[in-house]
């Protein structure tokens, strides 16, 4: 154990663990933010800080962690390592030598950037699958992010929850002729499988060692093309989904986002427990036949392997055209009532207040803002507007509510891009006692959207925030592949993500003011 501990510390000292350290920082941030959104966890953290007499508040944890540089962590690791060696007494000669090695160690020259050391390649296979192969130097595992690009209106002709239950059945519940679920078989083959839900489709994350990646790809292909759905599997998937609702409802913003999207004439994003129980097995089979098609698959594979090798693997397992017709590259037209195809005003927005469930200890208020995203530059502008309105202490949400009135537990936003349009969703979490003032809060939120969003240095702060997050995610193989998959599936193209710092420089005051004029001139949807 001591040897493994010393080897891990030595990796940090040798600057070989920077991607791992960045990932650890982000996991800590996410875990803390989730805790702070829960009023009970938030109170527990304040009590914990007070009991220990800590000089800072829990609200400052994220900013202090973000300000902690990797170099500081490496210096602390070296101090720990040297202190540990001083405590050793057997053998004394080796201890001294090791300390001398640490003192005289000269780290290798720092690379100019990780982005410059990696390579990327995109290809559309004969089956219609879009593949992006990415070499990530230093990665010990191969990561595959697969997005089923169904779009935000996939459930327009289906009951809410059909998409989620289909994915749960397909990847975690459904059994094939070997009587083992896909996730279990992949784990037995040296990999792992995870699911996540994006507004434009389900995202599958498969992880494997380089020596076992072919086994995982083979099983993933089999699971996608040979699924058999049964009533028992639907029951198990429904139970898993309902358990997650009982655990999470009231402490996250997805029900509010769902209501905002429906007010903007889109399909459901988040199904309630009652809606999930109305999904039939026939709905699952129909959803699977319509949407689980190869031309809707976007796959991003990354690892410390040549992109040629990664592309060849994807071609071998997903590029064969001799598949059943429903998996061919034949494009299926969108339904004629698809909201994304209808003519839209330049900018459209709505506001909403929601407690879900009705007896939840929290109240969420938020906005939905729709704008055109027809080019990489407009994609970058959407991210900047997101930062201006709902990210960081300089954002409009923070200044209008927390700073000016001292209210709000948590705030944030999410951007959805699909087929030439973008929707920006923002939320503010409050205590349930504020429900009596929801009309006042909504009016204040609507006024915030109509106010001039550019304070002095606000645009430069927002651009720096977006670029800083992008550079951080470049060091995390999971976040980088996730972002590439989403932006490629959205229709903007992966190059918008790869060249984001250059695109941000083109986002000027004129573009932001043009979007703001659209908000001022637009008539908001009446809240439900």
PDB file of N, CA and C in Angstrom, residues 393-487:
ATOM      1  N   UNK A 393     -20.645  34.817 -10.248  1.00  0.00           N
ATOM      2  CA  UNK A 393     -21.122  35.921  -9.416  1.00  0.00           C
ATOM      3  C   UNK A 393     -21.315  37.220 -10.197  1.00  0.00           C
ATOM      4  N   UNK A 394     -20.787  37.265 -11.420  1.00  0.00           N
ATOM      5  CA  UNK A 394     -21.014  38.442 -12.245  1.00  0.00           C
ATOM      6  C   UNK A 394     -22.221  38.308 -13.148  1.00  0.00           C
ATOM      7  N   UNK A 395     -22.945  37.187 -13.069  1.00  0.00           N
ATOM      8  CA  UNK A 395     -24.085  36.955 -13.954  1.00  0.00           C
ATOM      9  C   UNK A 395     -25.286  37.784 -13.524  1.00  0.00           C
ATOM     10  N   UNK A 396     -26.224  37.951 -14.466  1.00  0.00           N
ATOM     11  CA  UNK A 396     -27.416  38.740 -14.173  1.00  0.00           C
ATOM     12  C   UNK A 396     -28.269  38.089 -13.090  1.00  0.00           C
ATOM     13  N   UNK A 397     -28.392  36.762 -13.110  1.00  0.00           N
ATOM     14  CA  UNK A 397     -29.191  36.082 -12.091  1.00  0.00           C
ATOM     15  C   UNK A 397     -28.631  36.322 -10.695  1.00  0.00           C
ATOM     16  N   UNK A 398     -27.331  36.225 -10.547  1.00  0.00           N
ATOM     17  CA  UNK A 398     -26.729  36.413  -9.231  1.00  0.00           C
ATOM     18  C   UNK A 398     -26.913  37.855  -8.760  1.00  0.00           C
ATOM     19  N   UNK A 399     -26.643  38.811  -9.639  1.00  0.00           N
ATOM     20  CA  UNK A 399     -26.718  40.223  -9.229  1.00  0.00           C
ATOM     21  C   UNK A 399     -28.159  40.646  -8.945  1.00  0.00           C
ATOM     22  N   UNK A 400     -29.100  40.150  -9.742  1.00  0.00           N
ATOM     23  CA  UNK A 400     -30.489  40.579  -9.589  1.00  0.00           C
ATOM     24  C   UNK A 400     -31.157  39.980  -8.356  1.00  0.00           C
ATOM     25  N   UNK A 401     -30.785  38.768  -7.987  1.00  0.00           N
ATOM     26  CA  UNK A 401     -31.487  38.089  -6.894  1.00  0.00           C
ATOM     27  C   UNK A 401     -30.614  37.923  -5.651  1.00  0.00           C
ATOM     28  N   UNK A 402     -29.473  37.271  -5.772  1.00  0.00           N
ATOM     29  CA  UNK A 402     -28.655  37.014  -4.582  1.00  0.00           C
ATOM     30  C   UNK A 402     -28.020  38.299  -4.067  1.00  0.00           C
ATOM     31  N   UNK A 403     -27.396  39.064  -4.949  1.00  0.00           N
ATOM     32  CA  UNK A 403     -26.669  40.250  -4.512  1.00  0.00           C
ATOM     33  C   UNK A 403     -27.612  41.378  -4.120  1.00  0.00           C
ATOM     34  N   UNK A 404     -28.675  41.577  -4.922  1.00  0.00           N
ATOM     35  CA  UNK A 404     -29.568  42.704  -4.661  1.00  0.00           C
ATOM     36  C   UNK A 404     -30.582  42.416  -3.558  1.00  0.00           C
ATOM     37  N   UNK A 405     -31.038  41.165  -3.441  1.00  0.00           N
ATOM     38  CA  UNK A 405     -32.117  40.863  -2.494  1.00  0.00           C
ATOM     39  C   UNK A 405     -31.776  39.731  -1.531  1.00  0.00           C
ATOM     40  N   UNK A 406     -30.616  39.093  -1.696  1.00  0.00           N
ATOM     41  CA  UNK A 406     -30.200  38.053  -0.765  1.00  0.00           C
ATOM     42  C   UNK A 406     -31.019  36.783  -0.826  1.00  0.00           C
ATOM     43  N   UNK A 407     -31.583  36.466  -1.977  1.00  0.00           N
ATOM     44  CA  UNK A 407     -32.400  35.256  -2.093  1.00  0.00           C
ATOM     45  C   UNK A 407     -31.816  34.333  -3.157  1.00  0.00           C
ATOM     46  N   UNK A 408     -32.094  33.051  -3.012  1.00  0.00           N
ATOM     47  CA  UNK A 408     -31.644  32.070  -3.997  1.00  0.00           C
ATOM     48  C   UNK A 408     -30.580  31.144  -3.424  1.00  0.00           C
ATOM     49  N   UNK A 409     -30.863  29.827  -3.430  1.00  0.00           N
ATOM     50  CA  UNK A 409     -29.883  28.849  -2.973  1.00  0.00           C
ATOM     51  C   UNK A 409     -28.863  28.550  -4.067  1.00  0.00           C
ATOM     52  N   UNK A 410     -29.360  28.297  -5.269  1.00  0.00           N
ATOM     53  CA  UNK A 410     -28.487  27.906  -6.376  1.00  0.00           C
ATOM     54  C   UNK A 410     -29.050  28.490  -7.664  1.00  0.00           C
ATOM     55  N   UNK A 411     -28.186  28.624  -8.650  1.00  0.00           N
ATOM     56  CA  UNK A 411     -28.610  29.143  -9.945  1.00  0.00           C
ATOM     57  C   UNK A 411     -27.696  28.549 -11.009  1.00  0.00           C
ATOM     58  N   UNK A 412     -28.155  28.590 -12.241  1.00  0.00           N
ATOM     59  CA  UNK A 412     -27.367  28.036 -13.332  1.00  0.00           C
ATOM     60  C   UNK A 412     -28.158  28.041 -14.616  1.00  0.00           C
ATOM     61  N   UNK A 413     -27.593  27.404 -15.641  1.00  0.00           N
ATOM     62  CA  UNK A 413     -28.257  27.390 -16.939  1.00  0.00           C
ATOM     63  C   UNK A 413     -27.771  26.245 -17.794  1.00  0.00           C
ATOM     64  N   UNK A 414     -28.487  26.013 -18.895  1.00  0.00           N
ATOM     65  CA  UNK A 414     -28.148  24.960 -19.838  1.00  0.00           C
ATOM     66  C   UNK A 414     -28.541  25.410 -21.231  1.00  0.00           C
ATOM     67  N   UNK A 415     -27.719  25.040 -22.217  1.00  0.00           N
ATOM     68  CA  UNK A 415     -27.984  25.424 -23.608  1.00  0.00           C
ATOM     69  C   UNK A 415     -28.297  24.182 -24.432  1.00  0.00           C
ATOM     70  N   UNK A 416     -29.320  24.283 -25.282  1.00  0.00           N
ATOM     71  CA  UNK A 416     -29.708  23.217 -26.199  1.00  0.00           C
ATOM     72  C   UNK A 416     -29.585  23.751 -27.616  1.00  0.00           C
ATOM     73  N   UNK A 417     -28.863  23.043 -28.463  1.00  0.00           N
ATOM     74  CA  UNK A 417     -28.705  23.445 -29.863  1.00  0.00           C
ATOM     75  C   UNK A 417     -29.155  22.290 -30.736  1.00  0.00           C
ATOM     76  N   UNK A 418     -30.019  22.608 -31.715  1.00  0.00           N
ATOM     77  CA  UNK A 418     -30.517  21.567 -32.609  1.00  0.00           C
ATOM     78  C   UNK A 418     -31.071  22.204 -33.881  1.00  0.00           C
ATOM     79  N   UNK A 419     -30.540  21.771 -35.006  1.00  0.00           N
ATOM     80  CA  UNK A 419     -31.129  22.100 -36.305  1.00  0.00           C
ATOM     81  C   UNK A 419     -31.298  23.599 -36.524  1.00  0.00           C
ATOM     82  N   UNK A 420     -30.262  24.372 -36.199  1.00  0.00           N
ATOM     83  CA  UNK A 420     -30.278  25.793 -36.509  1.00  0.00           C
ATOM     84  C   UNK A 420     -30.863  26.690 -35.448  1.00  0.00           C
ATOM     85  N   UNK A 421     -31.326  26.134 -34.335  1.00  0.00           N
ATOM     86  CA  UNK A 421     -31.872  26.955 -33.269  1.00  0.00           C
ATOM     87  C   UNK A 421     -31.262  26.562 -31.932  1.00  0.00           C
ATOM     88  N   UNK A 422     -31.186  27.533 -31.052  1.00  0.00           N
ATOM     89  CA  UNK A 422     -30.677  27.284 -29.719  1.00  0.00           C
ATOM     90  C   UNK A 422     -31.683  27.723 -28.675  1.00  0.00           C
ATOM     91  N   UNK A 423     -31.745  26.998 -27.584  1.00  0.00           N
ATOM     92  CA  UNK A 423     -32.601  27.368 -26.452  1.00  0.00           C
ATOM     93  C   UNK A 423     -31.711  27.452 -25.217  1.00  0.00           C
ATOM     94  N   UNK A 424     -31.769  28.586 -24.570  1.00  0.00           N
ATOM     95  CA  UNK A 424     -31.030  28.786 -23.328  1.00  0.00           C
ATOM     96  C   UNK A 424     -32.014  28.724 -22.169  1.00  0.00           C
ATOM     97  N   UNK A 425     -31.761  27.837 -21.229  1.00  0.00           N
ATOM     98  CA  UNK A 425     -32.609  27.670 -20.051  1.00  0.00           C
ATOM     99  C   UNK A 425     -31.826  28.087 -18.814  1.00  0.00           C
ATOM    100  N   UNK A 426     -32.445  28.883 -17.964  1.00  0.00           N
ATOM    101  CA  UNK A 426     -31.806  29.305 -16.723  1.00  0.00           C
ATOM    102  C   UNK A 426     -32.733  29.083 -15.545  1.00  0.00           C
ATOM    103  N   UNK A 427     -32.170  28.868 -14.358  1.00  0.00           N
ATOM    104  CA  UNK A 427     -32.999  28.607 -13.182  1.00  0.00           C
ATOM    105  C   UNK A 427     -32.409  29.276 -11.947  1.00  0.00           C
ATOM    106  N   UNK A 428     -33.288  29.486 -10.985  1.00  0.00           N
ATOM    107  CA  UNK A 428     -32.910  29.953  -9.656  1.00  0.00           C
ATOM    108  C   UNK A 428     -33.690  29.117  -8.643  1.00  0.00           C
ATOM    109  N   UNK A 429     -32.986  28.531  -7.690  1.00  0.00           N
ATOM    110  CA  UNK A 429     -33.622  27.691  -6.671  1.00  0.00           C
ATOM    111  C   UNK A 429     -33.855  28.523  -5.414  1.00  0.00           C
ATOM    112  N   UNK A 430     -35.095  28.477  -4.899  1.00  0.00           N
ATOM    113  CA  UNK A 430     -35.465  29.229  -3.709  1.00  0.00           C
ATOM    114  C   UNK A 430     -36.158  28.298  -2.720  1.00  0.00           C
ATOM    115  N   UNK A 431     -36.389  28.792  -1.521  1.00  0.00           N
ATOM    116  CA  UNK A 431     -37.146  28.034  -0.552  1.00  0.00           C
ATOM    117  C   UNK A 431     -38.629  28.060  -0.876  1.00  0.00           C
ATOM    118  N   UNK A 432     -39.364  27.048  -0.425  1.00  0.00           N
ATOM    119  CA  UNK A 432     -40.789  26.959  -0.731  1.00  0.00           C
ATOM    120  C   UNK A 432     -41.577  28.122  -0.138  1.00  0.00           C
ATOM    121  N   UNK A 433     -41.038  28.775   0.871  1.00  0.00           N
ATOM    122  CA  UNK A 433     -41.746  29.903   1.483  1.00  0.00           C
ATOM    123  C   UNK A 433     -41.894  31.080   0.527  1.00  0.00           C
ATOM    124  N   UNK A 434     -41.111  31.093  -0.541  1.00  0.00           N
ATOM    125  CA  UNK A 434     -41.198  32.187  -1.510  1.00  0.00           C
ATOM    126  C   UNK A 434     -42.338  31.991  -2.507  1.00  0.00           C
ATOM    127  N   UNK A 435     -43.044  30.863  -2.422  1.00  0.00           N
ATOM    128  CA  UNK A 435     -44.081  30.560  -3.413  1.00  0.00           C
ATOM    129  C   UNK A 435     -45.167  31.639  -3.450  1.00  0.00           C
ATOM    130  N   UNK A 436     -45.460  32.286  -2.317  1.00  0.00           N
ATOM    131  CA  UNK A 436     -46.500  33.319  -2.283  1.00  0.00           C
ATOM    132  C   UNK A 436     -46.118  34.556  -3.080  1.00  0.00           C
ATOM    133  N   UNK A 437     -44.823  34.694  -3.384  1.00  0.00           N
ATOM    134  CA  UNK A 437     -44.363  35.869  -4.131  1.00  0.00           C
ATOM    135  C   UNK A 437     -43.929  35.498  -5.540  1.00  0.00           C
ATOM    136  N   UNK A 438     -44.483  34.391  -6.086  1.00  0.00           N
ATOM    137  CA  UNK A 438     -43.993  33.932  -7.375  1.00  0.00           C
ATOM    138  C   UNK A 438     -44.240  34.947  -8.481  1.00  0.00           C
ATOM    139  N   UNK A 439     -45.376  35.645  -8.460  1.00  0.00           N
ATOM    140  CA  UNK A 439     -45.654  36.627  -9.518  1.00  0.00           C
ATOM    141  C   UNK A 439     -44.638  37.767  -9.470  1.00  0.00           C
ATOM    142  N   UNK A 440     -44.331  38.222  -8.270  1.00  0.00           N
ATOM    143  CA  UNK A 440     -43.322  39.278  -8.125  1.00  0.00           C
ATOM    144  C   UNK A 440     -41.959  38.807  -8.627  1.00  0.00           C
ATOM    145  N   UNK A 441     -41.609  37.551  -8.302  1.00  0.00           N
ATOM    146  CA  UNK A 441     -40.326  37.005  -8.728  1.00  0.00           C
ATOM    147  C   UNK A 441     -40.264  36.858 -10.249  1.00  0.00           C
ATOM    148  N   UNK A 442     -41.360  36.411 -10.849  1.00  0.00           N
ATOM    149  CA  UNK A 442     -41.386  36.256 -12.302  1.00  0.00           C
ATOM    150  C   UNK A 442     -41.289  37.606 -13.005  1.00  0.00           C
ATOM    151  N   UNK A 443     -41.952  38.619 -12.467  1.00  0.00           N
ATOM    152  CA  UNK A 443     -41.847  39.958 -13.052  1.00  0.00           C
ATOM    153  C   UNK A 443     -40.415  40.482 -12.952  1.00  0.00           C
ATOM    154  N   UNK A 444     -39.773  40.213 -11.823  1.00  0.00           N
ATOM    155  CA  UNK A 444     -38.386  40.642 -11.654  1.00  0.00           C
ATOM    156  C   UNK A 444     -37.471  39.904 -12.640  1.00  0.00           C
ATOM    157  N   UNK A 445     -37.750  38.611 -12.838  1.00  0.00           N
ATOM    158  CA  UNK A 445     -36.959  37.840 -13.791  1.00  0.00           C
ATOM    159  C   UNK A 445     -37.163  38.342 -15.207  1.00  0.00           C
ATOM    160  N   UNK A 446     -38.394  38.645 -15.563  1.00  0.00           N
ATOM    161  CA  UNK A 446     -38.683  39.156 -16.906  1.00  0.00           C
ATOM    162  C   UNK A 446     -38.013  40.510 -17.122  1.00  0.00           C
ATOM    163  N   UNK A 447     -38.023  41.353 -16.111  1.00  0.00           N
ATOM    164  CA  UNK A 447     -37.343  42.654 -16.220  1.00  0.00           C
ATOM    165  C   UNK A 447     -35.842  42.469 -16.387  1.00  0.00           C
ATOM    166  N   UNK A 448     -35.280  41.472 -15.710  1.00  0.00           N
ATOM    167  CA  UNK A 448     -33.844  41.199 -15.840  1.00  0.00           C
ATOM    168  C   UNK A 448     -33.485  40.844 -17.283  1.00  0.00           C
ATOM    169  N   UNK A 449     -34.334  40.038 -17.936  1.00  0.00           N
ATOM    170  CA  UNK A 449     -34.048  39.647 -19.316  1.00  0.00           C
ATOM    171  C   UNK A 449     -34.123  40.836 -20.265  1.00  0.00           C
ATOM    172  N   UNK A 450     -34.988  41.793 -19.956  1.00  0.00           N
ATOM    173  CA  UNK A 450     -35.146  42.942 -20.839  1.00  0.00           C
ATOM    174  C   UNK A 450     -34.120  44.037 -20.578  1.00  0.00           C
ATOM    175  N   UNK A 451     -33.453  43.978 -19.438  1.00  0.00           N
ATOM    176  CA  UNK A 451     -32.454  44.990 -19.141  1.00  0.00           C
ATOM    177  C   UNK A 451     -31.224  44.797 -20.010  1.00  0.00           C
ATOM    178  N   UNK A 452     -30.470  45.869 -20.186  1.00  0.00           N
ATOM    179  CA  UNK A 452     -29.232  45.776 -20.944  1.00  0.00           C
ATOM    180  C   UNK A 452     -28.271  44.817 -20.244  1.00  0.00           C
ATOM    181  N   UNK A 453     -27.851  43.706 -20.883  1.00  0.00           N
ATOM    182  CA  UNK A 453     -27.055  42.699 -20.175  1.00  0.00           C
ATOM    183  C   UNK A 453     -25.579  43.028 -20.039  1.00  0.00           C
ATOM    184  N   UNK A 454     -25.115  44.088 -20.696  1.00  0.00           N
ATOM    185  CA  UNK A 454     -23.680  44.351 -20.718  1.00  0.00           C
ATOM    186  C   UNK A 454     -23.297  45.433 -19.707  1.00  0.00           C
ATOM    187  N   UNK A 455     -22.816  45.024 -18.557  1.00  0.00           N
ATOM    188  CA  UNK A 455     -22.187  45.938 -17.614  1.00  0.00           C
ATOM    189  C   UNK A 455     -20.727  46.094 -18.039  1.00  0.00           C
ATOM    190  N   UNK A 456     -20.006  47.053 -17.472  1.00  0.00           N
ATOM    191  CA  UNK A 456     -18.591  47.182 -17.827  1.00  0.00           C
ATOM    192  C   UNK A 456     -17.833  45.883 -17.600  1.00  0.00           C
ATOM    193  N   UNK A 457     -17.100  45.493 -18.582  1.00  0.00           N
ATOM    194  CA  UNK A 457     -16.267  44.279 -18.554  1.00  0.00           C
ATOM    195  C   UNK A 457     -17.081  42.979 -18.478  1.00  0.00           C
ATOM    196  N   UNK A 458     -18.412  43.074 -18.611  1.00  0.00           N
ATOM    197  CA  UNK A 458     -19.224  41.850 -18.504  1.00  0.00           C
ATOM    198  C   UNK A 458     -18.946  40.908 -19.673  1.00  0.00           C
ATOM    199  N   UNK A 459     -18.819  41.459 -20.866  1.00  0.00           N
ATOM    200  CA  UNK A 459     -18.584  40.608 -22.034  1.00  0.00           C
ATOM    201  C   UNK A 459     -17.241  39.903 -21.941  1.00  0.00           C
ATOM    202  N   UNK A 460     -16.201  40.625 -21.546  1.00  0.00           N
ATOM    203  CA  UNK A 460     -14.880  39.993 -21.425  1.00  0.00           C
ATOM    204  C   UNK A 460     -14.881  38.942 -20.318  1.00  0.00           C
ATOM    205  N   UNK A 461     -15.627  39.206 -19.223  1.00  0.00           N
ATOM    206  CA  UNK A 461     -15.723  38.209 -18.152  1.00  0.00           C
ATOM    207  C   UNK A 461     -16.410  36.945 -18.655  1.00  0.00           C
ATOM    208  N   UNK A 462     -17.496  37.131 -19.409  1.00  0.00           N
ATOM    209  CA  UNK A 462     -18.246  35.976 -19.910  1.00  0.00           C
ATOM    210  C   UNK A 462     -17.412  35.177 -20.900  1.00  0.00           C
ATOM    211  N   UNK A 463     -16.716  35.848 -21.790  1.00  0.00           N
ATOM    212  CA  UNK A 463     -15.872  35.131 -22.758  1.00  0.00           C
ATOM    213  C   UNK A 463     -14.755  34.379 -22.045  1.00  0.00           C
ATOM    214  N   UNK A 464     -14.151  35.022 -21.040  1.00  0.00           N
ATOM    215  CA  UNK A 464     -13.084  34.345 -20.288  1.00  0.00           C
ATOM    216  C   UNK A 464     -13.624  33.142 -19.537  1.00  0.00           C
ATOM    217  N   UNK A 465     -14.849  33.232 -19.017  1.00  0.00           N
ATOM    218  CA  UNK A 465     -15.459  32.118 -18.290  1.00  0.00           C
ATOM    219  C   UNK A 465     -15.699  30.931 -19.224  1.00  0.00           C
ATOM    220  N   UNK A 466     -16.240  31.213 -20.417  1.00  0.00           N
ATOM    221  CA  UNK A 466     -16.498  30.144 -21.387  1.00  0.00           C
ATOM    222  C   UNK A 466     -15.186  29.508 -21.840  1.00  0.00           C
ATOM    223  N   UNK A 467     -14.194  30.330 -22.140  1.00  0.00           N
ATOM    224  CA  UNK A 467     -12.913  29.784 -22.602  1.00  0.00           C
ATOM    225  C   UNK A 467     -12.207  29.016 -21.489  1.00  0.00           C
ATOM    226  N   UNK A 468     -12.286  29.517 -20.260  1.00  0.00           N
ATOM    227  CA  UNK A 468     -11.653  28.809 -19.157  1.00  0.00           C
ATOM    228  C   UNK A 468     -12.254  27.431 -18.935  1.00  0.00           C
ATOM    229  N   UNK A 469     -13.588  27.346 -19.031  1.00  0.00           N
ATOM    230  CA  UNK A 469     -14.235  26.042 -18.883  1.00  0.00           C
ATOM    231  C   UNK A 469     -13.828  25.119 -20.029  1.00  0.00           C
ATOM    232  N   UNK A 470     -13.738  25.660 -21.242  1.00  0.00           N
ATOM    233  CA  UNK A 470     -13.327  24.856 -22.398  1.00  0.00           C
ATOM    234  C   UNK A 470     -11.918  24.303 -22.198  1.00  0.00           C
ATOM    235  N   UNK A 471     -10.992  25.137 -21.754  1.00  0.00           N
ATOM    236  CA  UNK A 471      -9.610  24.671 -21.547  1.00  0.00           C
ATOM    237  C   UNK A 471      -9.539  23.643 -20.425  1.00  0.00           C
ATOM    238  N   UNK A 472     -10.343  23.812 -19.412  1.00  0.00           N
ATOM    239  CA  UNK A 472     -10.389  22.823 -18.342  1.00  0.00           C
ATOM    240  C   UNK A 472     -10.905  21.488 -18.878  1.00  0.00           C
ATOM    241  N   UNK A 473     -11.947  21.517 -19.684  1.00  0.00           N
ATOM    242  CA  UNK A 473     -12.529  20.281 -20.207  1.00  0.00           C
ATOM    243  C   UNK A 473     -11.614  19.584 -21.202  1.00  0.00           C
ATOM    244  N   UNK A 474     -10.683  20.311 -21.813  1.00  0.00           N
ATOM    245  CA  UNK A 474      -9.742  19.668 -22.720  1.00  0.00           C
ATOM    246  C   UNK A 474      -8.849  18.666 -21.995  1.00  0.00           C
ATOM    247  N   UNK A 475      -8.680  18.865 -20.693  1.00  0.00           N
ATOM    248  CA  UNK A 475      -7.839  17.973 -19.897  1.00  0.00           C
ATOM    249  C   UNK A 475      -8.603  16.761 -19.365  1.00  0.00           C
ATOM    250  N   UNK A 476      -9.918  16.775 -19.512  1.00  0.00           N
ATOM    251  CA  UNK A 476     -10.769  15.698 -19.004  1.00  0.00           C
ATOM    252  C   UNK A 476     -11.315  14.933 -20.200  1.00  0.00           C
ATOM    253  N   UNK A 477     -10.894  13.687 -20.368  1.00  0.00           N
ATOM    254  CA  UNK A 477     -11.280  12.914 -21.536  1.00  0.00           C
ATOM    255  C   UNK A 477     -12.790  12.708 -21.603  1.00  0.00           C
ATOM    256  N   UNK A 478     -13.451  12.615 -20.459  1.00  0.00           N
ATOM    257  CA  UNK A 478     -14.900  12.406 -20.455  1.00  0.00           C
ATOM    258  C   UNK A 478     -15.641  13.670 -20.880  1.00  0.00           C
ATOM    259  N   UNK A 479     -15.253  14.816 -20.326  1.00  0.00           N
ATOM    260  CA  UNK A 479     -15.923  16.058 -20.689  1.00  0.00           C
ATOM    261  C   UNK A 479     -15.629  16.448 -22.129  1.00  0.00           C
ATOM    262  N   UNK A 480     -14.410  16.238 -22.571  1.00  0.00           N
ATOM    263  CA  UNK A 480     -14.069  16.625 -23.930  1.00  0.00           C
ATOM    264  C   UNK A 480     -14.853  15.804 -24.960  1.00  0.00           C
ATOM    265  N   UNK A 481     -14.927  14.496 -24.755  1.00  0.00           N
ATOM    266  CA  UNK A 481     -15.673  13.664 -25.694  1.00  0.00           C
ATOM    267  C   UNK A 481     -17.177  13.947 -25.609  1.00  0.00           C
ATOM    268  N   UNK A 482     -17.678  14.263 -24.417  1.00  0.00           N
ATOM    269  CA  UNK A 482     -19.101  14.608 -24.290  1.00  0.00           C
ATOM    270  C   UNK A 482     -19.434  15.856 -25.088  1.00  0.00           C
ATOM    271  N   UNK A 483     -18.616  16.883 -24.958  1.00  0.00           N
ATOM    272  CA  UNK A 483     -18.875  18.124 -25.675  1.00  0.00           C
ATOM    273  C   UNK A 483     -18.793  17.929 -27.187  1.00  0.00           C
ATOM    274  N   UNK A 484     -17.817  17.156 -27.632  1.00  0.00           N
ATOM    275  CA  UNK A 484     -17.693  16.904 -29.064  1.00  0.00           C
ATOM    276  C   UNK A 484     -18.912  16.163 -29.604  1.00  0.00           C
ATOM    277  N   UNK A 485     -19.390  15.163 -28.866  1.00  0.00           N
ATOM    278  CA  UNK A 485     -20.549  14.406 -29.321  1.00  0.00           C
ATOM    279  C   UNK A 485     -21.786  15.292 -29.423  1.00  0.00           C
ATOM    280  N   UNK A 486     -22.000  16.151 -28.443  1.00  0.00           N
ATOM    281  CA  UNK A 486     -23.205  16.986 -28.428  1.00  0.00           C
ATOM    282  C   UNK A 486     -23.177  18.015 -29.549  1.00  0.00           C
ATOM    283  N   UNK A 487     -22.051  18.686 -29.735  1.00  0.00           N
ATOM    284  CA  UNK A 487     -22.008  19.745 -30.744  1.00  0.00           C
ATOM    285  C   UNK A 487     -22.030  19.167 -32.154  1.00  0.00           C
TER     286      UNK A 487
END
